[in-house]
PDB file of C-alpha atoms in Angstrom:
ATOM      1  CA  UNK A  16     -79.295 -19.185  37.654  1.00 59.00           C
ATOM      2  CA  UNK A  17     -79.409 -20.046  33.765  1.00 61.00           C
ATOM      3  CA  UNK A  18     -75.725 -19.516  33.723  1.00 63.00           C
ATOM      4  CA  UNK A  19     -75.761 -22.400  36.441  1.00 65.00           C
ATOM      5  CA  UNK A  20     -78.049 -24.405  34.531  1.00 69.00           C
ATOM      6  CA  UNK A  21     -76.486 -24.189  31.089  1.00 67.00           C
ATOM      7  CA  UNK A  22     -73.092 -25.375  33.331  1.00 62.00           C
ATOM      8  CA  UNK A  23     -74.903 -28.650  34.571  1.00 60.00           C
ATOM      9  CA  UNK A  24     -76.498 -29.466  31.711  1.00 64.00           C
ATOM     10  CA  UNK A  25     -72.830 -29.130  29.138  1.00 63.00           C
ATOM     11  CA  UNK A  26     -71.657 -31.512  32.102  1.00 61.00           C
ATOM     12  CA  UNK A  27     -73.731 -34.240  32.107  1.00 60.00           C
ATOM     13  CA  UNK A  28     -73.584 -33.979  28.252  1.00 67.00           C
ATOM     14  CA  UNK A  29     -70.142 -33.736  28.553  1.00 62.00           C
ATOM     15  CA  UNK A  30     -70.118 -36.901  31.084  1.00 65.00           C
ATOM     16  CA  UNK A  31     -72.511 -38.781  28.844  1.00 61.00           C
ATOM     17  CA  UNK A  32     -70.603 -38.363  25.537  1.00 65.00           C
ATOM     18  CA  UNK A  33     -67.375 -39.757  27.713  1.00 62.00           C
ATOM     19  CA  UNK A  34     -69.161 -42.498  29.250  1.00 66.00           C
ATOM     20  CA  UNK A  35     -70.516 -43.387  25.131  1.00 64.00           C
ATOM     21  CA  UNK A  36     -66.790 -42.771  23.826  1.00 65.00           C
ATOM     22  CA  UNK A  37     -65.304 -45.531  26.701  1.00 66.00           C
ATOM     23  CA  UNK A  38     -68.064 -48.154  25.599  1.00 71.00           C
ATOM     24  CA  UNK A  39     -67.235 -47.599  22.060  1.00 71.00           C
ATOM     25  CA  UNK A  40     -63.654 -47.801  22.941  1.00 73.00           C
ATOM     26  CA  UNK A  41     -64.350 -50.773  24.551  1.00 76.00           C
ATOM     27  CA  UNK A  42     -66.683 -52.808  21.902  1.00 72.00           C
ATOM     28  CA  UNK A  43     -64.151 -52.194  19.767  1.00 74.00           C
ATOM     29  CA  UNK A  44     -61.337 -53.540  21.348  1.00 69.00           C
ATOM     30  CA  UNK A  45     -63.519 -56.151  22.476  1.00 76.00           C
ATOM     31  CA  UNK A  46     -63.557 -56.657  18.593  1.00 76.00           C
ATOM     32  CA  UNK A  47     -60.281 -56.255  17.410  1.00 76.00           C
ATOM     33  CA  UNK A  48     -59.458 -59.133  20.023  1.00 75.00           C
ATOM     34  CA  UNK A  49     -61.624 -61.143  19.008  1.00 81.00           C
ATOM     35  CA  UNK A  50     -60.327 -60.611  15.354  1.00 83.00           C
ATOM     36  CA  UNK A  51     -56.512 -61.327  16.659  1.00 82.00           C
ATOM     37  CA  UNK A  52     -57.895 -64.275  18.381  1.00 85.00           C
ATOM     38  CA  UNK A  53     -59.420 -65.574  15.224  1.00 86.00           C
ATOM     39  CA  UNK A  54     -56.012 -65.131  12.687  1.00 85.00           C
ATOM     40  CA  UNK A  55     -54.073 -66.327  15.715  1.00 86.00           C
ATOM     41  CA  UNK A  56     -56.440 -69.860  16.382  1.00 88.00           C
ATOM     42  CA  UNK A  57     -55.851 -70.612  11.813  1.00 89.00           C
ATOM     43  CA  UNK A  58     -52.693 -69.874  12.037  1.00 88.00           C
ATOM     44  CA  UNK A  59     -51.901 -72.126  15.100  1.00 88.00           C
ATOM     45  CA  UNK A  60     -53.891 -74.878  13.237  1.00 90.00           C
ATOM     46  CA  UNK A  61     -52.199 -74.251  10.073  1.00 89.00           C
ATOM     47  CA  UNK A  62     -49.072 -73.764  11.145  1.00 89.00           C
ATOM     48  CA  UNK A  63     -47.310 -77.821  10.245  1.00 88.00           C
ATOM     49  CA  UNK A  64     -44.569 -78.477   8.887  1.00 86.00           C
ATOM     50  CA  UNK A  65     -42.736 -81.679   7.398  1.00 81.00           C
ATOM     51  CA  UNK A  66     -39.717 -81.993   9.178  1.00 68.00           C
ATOM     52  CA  UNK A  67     -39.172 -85.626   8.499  1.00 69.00           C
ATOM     53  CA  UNK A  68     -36.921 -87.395   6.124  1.00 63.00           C
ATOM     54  CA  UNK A  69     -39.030 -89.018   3.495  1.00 60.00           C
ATOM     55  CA  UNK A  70     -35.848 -91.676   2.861  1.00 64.00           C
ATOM     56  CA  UNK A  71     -33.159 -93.173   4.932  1.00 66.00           C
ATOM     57  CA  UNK A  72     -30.329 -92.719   2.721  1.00 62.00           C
ATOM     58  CA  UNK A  73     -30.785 -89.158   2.054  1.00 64.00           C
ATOM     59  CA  UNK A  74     -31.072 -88.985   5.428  1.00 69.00           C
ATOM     60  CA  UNK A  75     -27.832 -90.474   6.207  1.00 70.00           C
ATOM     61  CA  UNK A  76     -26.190 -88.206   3.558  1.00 69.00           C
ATOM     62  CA  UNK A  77     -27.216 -85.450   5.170  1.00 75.00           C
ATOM     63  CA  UNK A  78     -26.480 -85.491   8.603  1.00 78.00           C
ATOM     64  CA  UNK A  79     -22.956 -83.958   7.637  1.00 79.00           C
ATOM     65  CA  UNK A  80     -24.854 -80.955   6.712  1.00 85.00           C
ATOM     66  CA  UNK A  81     -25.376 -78.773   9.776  1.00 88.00           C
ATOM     67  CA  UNK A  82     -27.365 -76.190   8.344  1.00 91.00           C
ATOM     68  CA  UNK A  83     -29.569 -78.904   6.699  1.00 89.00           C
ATOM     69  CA  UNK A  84     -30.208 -80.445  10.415  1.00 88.00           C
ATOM     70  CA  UNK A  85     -30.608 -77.093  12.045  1.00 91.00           C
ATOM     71  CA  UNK A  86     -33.319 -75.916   9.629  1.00 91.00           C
ATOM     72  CA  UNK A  87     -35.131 -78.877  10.247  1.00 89.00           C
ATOM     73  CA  UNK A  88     -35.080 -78.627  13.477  1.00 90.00           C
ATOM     74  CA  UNK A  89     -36.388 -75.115  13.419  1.00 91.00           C
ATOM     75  CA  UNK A  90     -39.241 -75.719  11.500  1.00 89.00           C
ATOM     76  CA  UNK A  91     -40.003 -78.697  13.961  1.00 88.00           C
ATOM     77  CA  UNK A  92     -40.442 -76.609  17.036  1.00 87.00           C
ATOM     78  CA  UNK A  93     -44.034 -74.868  16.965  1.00 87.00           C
ATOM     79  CA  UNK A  94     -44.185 -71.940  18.490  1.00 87.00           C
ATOM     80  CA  UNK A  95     -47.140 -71.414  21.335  1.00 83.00           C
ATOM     81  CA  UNK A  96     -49.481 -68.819  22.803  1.00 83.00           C
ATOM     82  CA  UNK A  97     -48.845 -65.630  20.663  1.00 87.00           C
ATOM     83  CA  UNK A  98     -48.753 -64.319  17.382  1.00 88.00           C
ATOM     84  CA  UNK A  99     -45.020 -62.818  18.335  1.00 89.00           C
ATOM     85  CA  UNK A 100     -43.709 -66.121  18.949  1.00 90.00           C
ATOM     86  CA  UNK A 101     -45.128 -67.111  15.668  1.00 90.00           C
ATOM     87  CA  UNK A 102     -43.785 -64.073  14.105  1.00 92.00           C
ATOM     88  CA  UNK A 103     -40.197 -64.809  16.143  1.00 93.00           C
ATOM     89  CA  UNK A 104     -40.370 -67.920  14.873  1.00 93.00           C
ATOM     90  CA  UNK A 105     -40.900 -67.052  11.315  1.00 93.00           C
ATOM     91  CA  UNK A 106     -37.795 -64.726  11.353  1.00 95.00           C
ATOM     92  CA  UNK A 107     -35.585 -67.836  13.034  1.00 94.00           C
ATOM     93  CA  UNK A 108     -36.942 -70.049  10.176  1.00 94.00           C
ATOM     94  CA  UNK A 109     -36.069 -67.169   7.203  1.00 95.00           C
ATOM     95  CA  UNK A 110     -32.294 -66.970   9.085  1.00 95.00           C
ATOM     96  CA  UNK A 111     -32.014 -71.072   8.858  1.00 93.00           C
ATOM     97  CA  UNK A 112     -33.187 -71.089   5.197  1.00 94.00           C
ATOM     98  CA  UNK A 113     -31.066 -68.477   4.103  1.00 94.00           C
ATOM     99  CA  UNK A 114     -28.307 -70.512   5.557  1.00 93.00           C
ATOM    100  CA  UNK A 115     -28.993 -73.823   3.381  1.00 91.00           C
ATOM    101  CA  UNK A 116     -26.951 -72.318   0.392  1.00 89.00           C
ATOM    102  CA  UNK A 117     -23.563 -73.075   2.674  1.00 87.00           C
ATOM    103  CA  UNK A 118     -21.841 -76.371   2.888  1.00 87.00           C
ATOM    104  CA  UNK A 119     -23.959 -78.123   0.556  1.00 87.00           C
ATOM    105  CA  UNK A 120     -22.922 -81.255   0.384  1.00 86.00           C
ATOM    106  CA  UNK A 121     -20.830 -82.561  -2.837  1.00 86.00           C
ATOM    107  CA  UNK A 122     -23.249 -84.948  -4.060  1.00 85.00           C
ATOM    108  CA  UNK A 123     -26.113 -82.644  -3.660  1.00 85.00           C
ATOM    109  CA  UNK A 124     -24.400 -79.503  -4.782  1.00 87.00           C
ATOM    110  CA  UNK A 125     -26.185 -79.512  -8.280  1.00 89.00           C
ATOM    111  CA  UNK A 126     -28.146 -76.995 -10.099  1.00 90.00           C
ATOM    112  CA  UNK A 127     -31.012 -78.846  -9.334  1.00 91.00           C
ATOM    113  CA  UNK A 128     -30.991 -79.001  -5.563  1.00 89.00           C
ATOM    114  CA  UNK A 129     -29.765 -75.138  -5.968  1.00 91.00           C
ATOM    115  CA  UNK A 130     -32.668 -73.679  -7.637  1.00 93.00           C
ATOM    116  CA  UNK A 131     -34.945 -75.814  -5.354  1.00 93.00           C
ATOM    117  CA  UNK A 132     -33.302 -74.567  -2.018  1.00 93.00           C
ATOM    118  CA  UNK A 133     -33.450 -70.841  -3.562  1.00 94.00           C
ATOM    119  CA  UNK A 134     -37.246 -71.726  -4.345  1.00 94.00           C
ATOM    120  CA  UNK A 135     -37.853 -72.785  -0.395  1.00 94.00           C
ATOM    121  CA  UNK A 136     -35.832 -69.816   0.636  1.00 94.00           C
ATOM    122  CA  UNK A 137     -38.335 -67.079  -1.330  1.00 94.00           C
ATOM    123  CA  UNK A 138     -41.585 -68.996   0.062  1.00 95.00           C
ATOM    124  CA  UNK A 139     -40.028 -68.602   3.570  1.00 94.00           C
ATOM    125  CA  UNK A 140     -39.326 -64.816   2.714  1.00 95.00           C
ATOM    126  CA  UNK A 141     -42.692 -64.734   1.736  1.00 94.00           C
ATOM    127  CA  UNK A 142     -44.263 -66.134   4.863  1.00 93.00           C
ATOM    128  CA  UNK A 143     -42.207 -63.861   7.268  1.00 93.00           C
ATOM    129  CA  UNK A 144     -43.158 -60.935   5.230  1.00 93.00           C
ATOM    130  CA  UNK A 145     -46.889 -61.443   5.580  1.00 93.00           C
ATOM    131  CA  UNK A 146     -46.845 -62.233   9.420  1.00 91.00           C
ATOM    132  CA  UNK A 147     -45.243 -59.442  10.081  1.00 91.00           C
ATOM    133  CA  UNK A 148     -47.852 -57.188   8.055  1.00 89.00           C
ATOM    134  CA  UNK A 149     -49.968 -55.196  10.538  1.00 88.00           C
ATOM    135  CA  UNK A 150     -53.220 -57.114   9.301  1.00 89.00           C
ATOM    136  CA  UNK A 151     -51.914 -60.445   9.106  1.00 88.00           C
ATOM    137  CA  UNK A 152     -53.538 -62.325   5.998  1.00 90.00           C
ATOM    138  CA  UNK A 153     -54.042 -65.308   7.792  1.00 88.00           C
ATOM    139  CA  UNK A 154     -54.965 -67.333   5.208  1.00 91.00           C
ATOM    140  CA  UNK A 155     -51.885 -66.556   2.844  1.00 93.00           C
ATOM    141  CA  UNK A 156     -49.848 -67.344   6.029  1.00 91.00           C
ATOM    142  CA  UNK A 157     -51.570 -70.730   5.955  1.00 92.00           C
ATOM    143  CA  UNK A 158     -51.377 -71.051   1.901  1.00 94.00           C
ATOM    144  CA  UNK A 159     -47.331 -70.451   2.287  1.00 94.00           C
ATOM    145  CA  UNK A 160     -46.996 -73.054   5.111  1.00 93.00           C
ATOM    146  CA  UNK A 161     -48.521 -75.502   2.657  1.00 94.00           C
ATOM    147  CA  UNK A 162     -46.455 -74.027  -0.146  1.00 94.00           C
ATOM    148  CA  UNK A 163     -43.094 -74.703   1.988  1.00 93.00           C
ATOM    149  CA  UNK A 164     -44.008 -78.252   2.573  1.00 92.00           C
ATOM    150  CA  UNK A 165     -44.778 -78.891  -1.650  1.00 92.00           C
ATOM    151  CA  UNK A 166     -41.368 -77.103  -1.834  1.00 92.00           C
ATOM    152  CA  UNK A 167     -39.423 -79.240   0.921  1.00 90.00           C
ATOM    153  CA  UNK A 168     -40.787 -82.567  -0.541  1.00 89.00           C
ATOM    154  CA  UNK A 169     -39.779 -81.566  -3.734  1.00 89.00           C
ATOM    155  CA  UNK A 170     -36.074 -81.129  -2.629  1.00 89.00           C
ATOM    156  CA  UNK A 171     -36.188 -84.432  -0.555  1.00 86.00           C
ATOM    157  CA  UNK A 172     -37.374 -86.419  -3.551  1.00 87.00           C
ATOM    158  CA  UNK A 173     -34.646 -84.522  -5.513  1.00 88.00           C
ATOM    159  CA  UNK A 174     -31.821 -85.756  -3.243  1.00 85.00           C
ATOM    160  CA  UNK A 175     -33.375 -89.332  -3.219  1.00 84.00           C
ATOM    161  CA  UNK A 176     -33.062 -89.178  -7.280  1.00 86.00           C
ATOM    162  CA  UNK A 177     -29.523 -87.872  -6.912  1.00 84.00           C
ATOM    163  CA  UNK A 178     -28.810 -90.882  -4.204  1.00 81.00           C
ATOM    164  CA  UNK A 179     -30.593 -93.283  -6.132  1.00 80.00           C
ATOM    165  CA  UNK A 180     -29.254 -92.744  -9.234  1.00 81.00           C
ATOM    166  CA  UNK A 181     -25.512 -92.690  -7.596  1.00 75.00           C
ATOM    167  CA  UNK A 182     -26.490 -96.491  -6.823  1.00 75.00           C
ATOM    168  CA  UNK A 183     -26.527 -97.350 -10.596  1.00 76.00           C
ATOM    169  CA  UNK A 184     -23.319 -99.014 -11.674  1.00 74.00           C
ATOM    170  CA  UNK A 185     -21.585 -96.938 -14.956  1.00 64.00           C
ATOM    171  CA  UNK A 186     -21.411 -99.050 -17.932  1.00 64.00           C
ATOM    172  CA  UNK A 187     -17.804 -99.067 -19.786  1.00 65.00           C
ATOM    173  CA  UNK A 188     -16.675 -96.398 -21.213  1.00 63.00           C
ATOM    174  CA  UNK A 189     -19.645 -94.076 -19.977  1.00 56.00           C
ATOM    175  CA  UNK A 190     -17.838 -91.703 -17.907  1.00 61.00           C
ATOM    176  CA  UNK A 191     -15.309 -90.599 -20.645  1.00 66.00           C
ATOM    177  CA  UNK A 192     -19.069 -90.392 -23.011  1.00 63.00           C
ATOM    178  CA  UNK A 193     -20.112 -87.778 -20.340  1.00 58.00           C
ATOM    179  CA  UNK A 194     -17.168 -85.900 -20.642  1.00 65.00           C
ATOM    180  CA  UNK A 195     -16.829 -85.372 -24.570  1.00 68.00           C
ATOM    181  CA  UNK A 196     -20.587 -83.986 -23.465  1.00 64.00           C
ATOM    182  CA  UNK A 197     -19.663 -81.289 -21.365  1.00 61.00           C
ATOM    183  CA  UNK A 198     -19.339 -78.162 -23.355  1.00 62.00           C
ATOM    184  CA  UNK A 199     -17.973 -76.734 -20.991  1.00 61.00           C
ATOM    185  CA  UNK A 200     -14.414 -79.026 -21.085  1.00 60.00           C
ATOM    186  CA  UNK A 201     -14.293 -78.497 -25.691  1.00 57.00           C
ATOM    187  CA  UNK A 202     -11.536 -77.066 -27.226  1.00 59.00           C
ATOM    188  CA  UNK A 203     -11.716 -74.087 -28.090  1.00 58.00           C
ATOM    189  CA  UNK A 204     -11.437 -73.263 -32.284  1.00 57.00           C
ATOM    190  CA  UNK A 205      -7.347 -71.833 -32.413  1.00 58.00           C
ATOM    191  CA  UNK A 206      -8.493 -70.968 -36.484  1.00 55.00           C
ATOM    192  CA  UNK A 207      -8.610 -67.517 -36.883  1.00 58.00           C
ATOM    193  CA  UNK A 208     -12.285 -65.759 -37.928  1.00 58.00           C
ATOM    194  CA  UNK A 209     -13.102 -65.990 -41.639  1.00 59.00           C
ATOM    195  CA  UNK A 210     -13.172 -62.513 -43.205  1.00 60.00           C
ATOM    196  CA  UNK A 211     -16.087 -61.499 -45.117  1.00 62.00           C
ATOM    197  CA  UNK A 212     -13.713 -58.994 -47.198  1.00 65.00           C
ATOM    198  CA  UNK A 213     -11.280 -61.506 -48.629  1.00 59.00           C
ATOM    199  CA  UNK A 214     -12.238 -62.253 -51.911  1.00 60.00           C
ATOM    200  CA  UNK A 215     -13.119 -66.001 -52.828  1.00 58.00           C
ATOM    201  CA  UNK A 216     -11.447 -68.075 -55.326  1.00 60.00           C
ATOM    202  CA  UNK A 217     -13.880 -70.461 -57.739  1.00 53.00           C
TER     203      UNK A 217
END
């Protein structure tokens, strides 16, 4: 009889601590869901980007440039719903970036348009690394989507100086100027080096 006792009683403790482990289970799913829900809603609200010209002649200059126009047009479409097409799109945006450093176009294919796109490109890095972190730091998503946009108006006001300045008319002369500039084009010295040896005449 106390065996049969001792048997019911490590059941229902047995059924109780189950029933106690599923609601804990549960609040805390309830939780983490409502923790996913909360990166997911600023990151959704963050997540803007400038995908507009800011002039119509740079503009014009670069609809040549294919991989200019496609990673614009990336960035344009938002993703919806989920943090895996926000992740998904992250990765499509990093592929797109990486692509800017081919087929730049002539005019723009200067150190300082270089070192801007390479600039974008680690931002965008940056971004896909931290959504793809198991706890996504929502806010440093945010901060980088921000960042990117700095970065991307800095380029486009680089190509409007570039276009701008192209405008200018040369004065006389000033082209051949630039060139005795360039280091890179001098002459190099055909005298052999001075020995330190050789005695000096006075």
């Amino acid at each position: 009889m106390k065996y049969k006792i001792s048997l019911l009683l490590l059941l229902f403790t047995a059924m109780y601590s189950c029933q106690n482990a599923d609601e804990k289970r549960r609040a805390e799913n309830a939780k983490e869901a409502k923790k996913k829900e909360v990166i997911f809603n600023n990151i959704n609200k963050g997540w803007t980007f400038i995908d507009e010209p800011i002039n119509e002649i740079s503009e014009q200059k670069l609809n040549s440039w294919t991989e200019w126009l496609e990673f614009i047009k990336e960035i344009g479409d938002k993703p919806r719903k989920t943090i895996g097409a926000f992740q998904k799109k992250s990765r499509a945006i990093s592929k797109k970036a990486m692509a800017l450093n081919n087929n730049i176009p002539p005019e723009f294919n200067l150190p300082q348009i270089r070192s801007r796109i390479s600039i974008l490109i680690t931002k965008i890095k940056m971004l896909d690394l931290f959504i793809h972190l198991n706890k996504i730091p929502d806010d440093k998503v945010v901060f980088l989507v921000q960042e990117i946009n700095k970065e991307l108006i800095s380029l486009e006001r680089q190509m409007d100086k570039i276009v701008e300045k192209a405008k200018i008319p040369k004065e006389e002369g000033e082209a051949d100027f630039l060139k005795m500039l360039d280091t890179t084009r001098a002459i190099p010295s055909s005298a052999p080096p001075l020995d330190q040896n050789t005695p000096k005449i006075e």
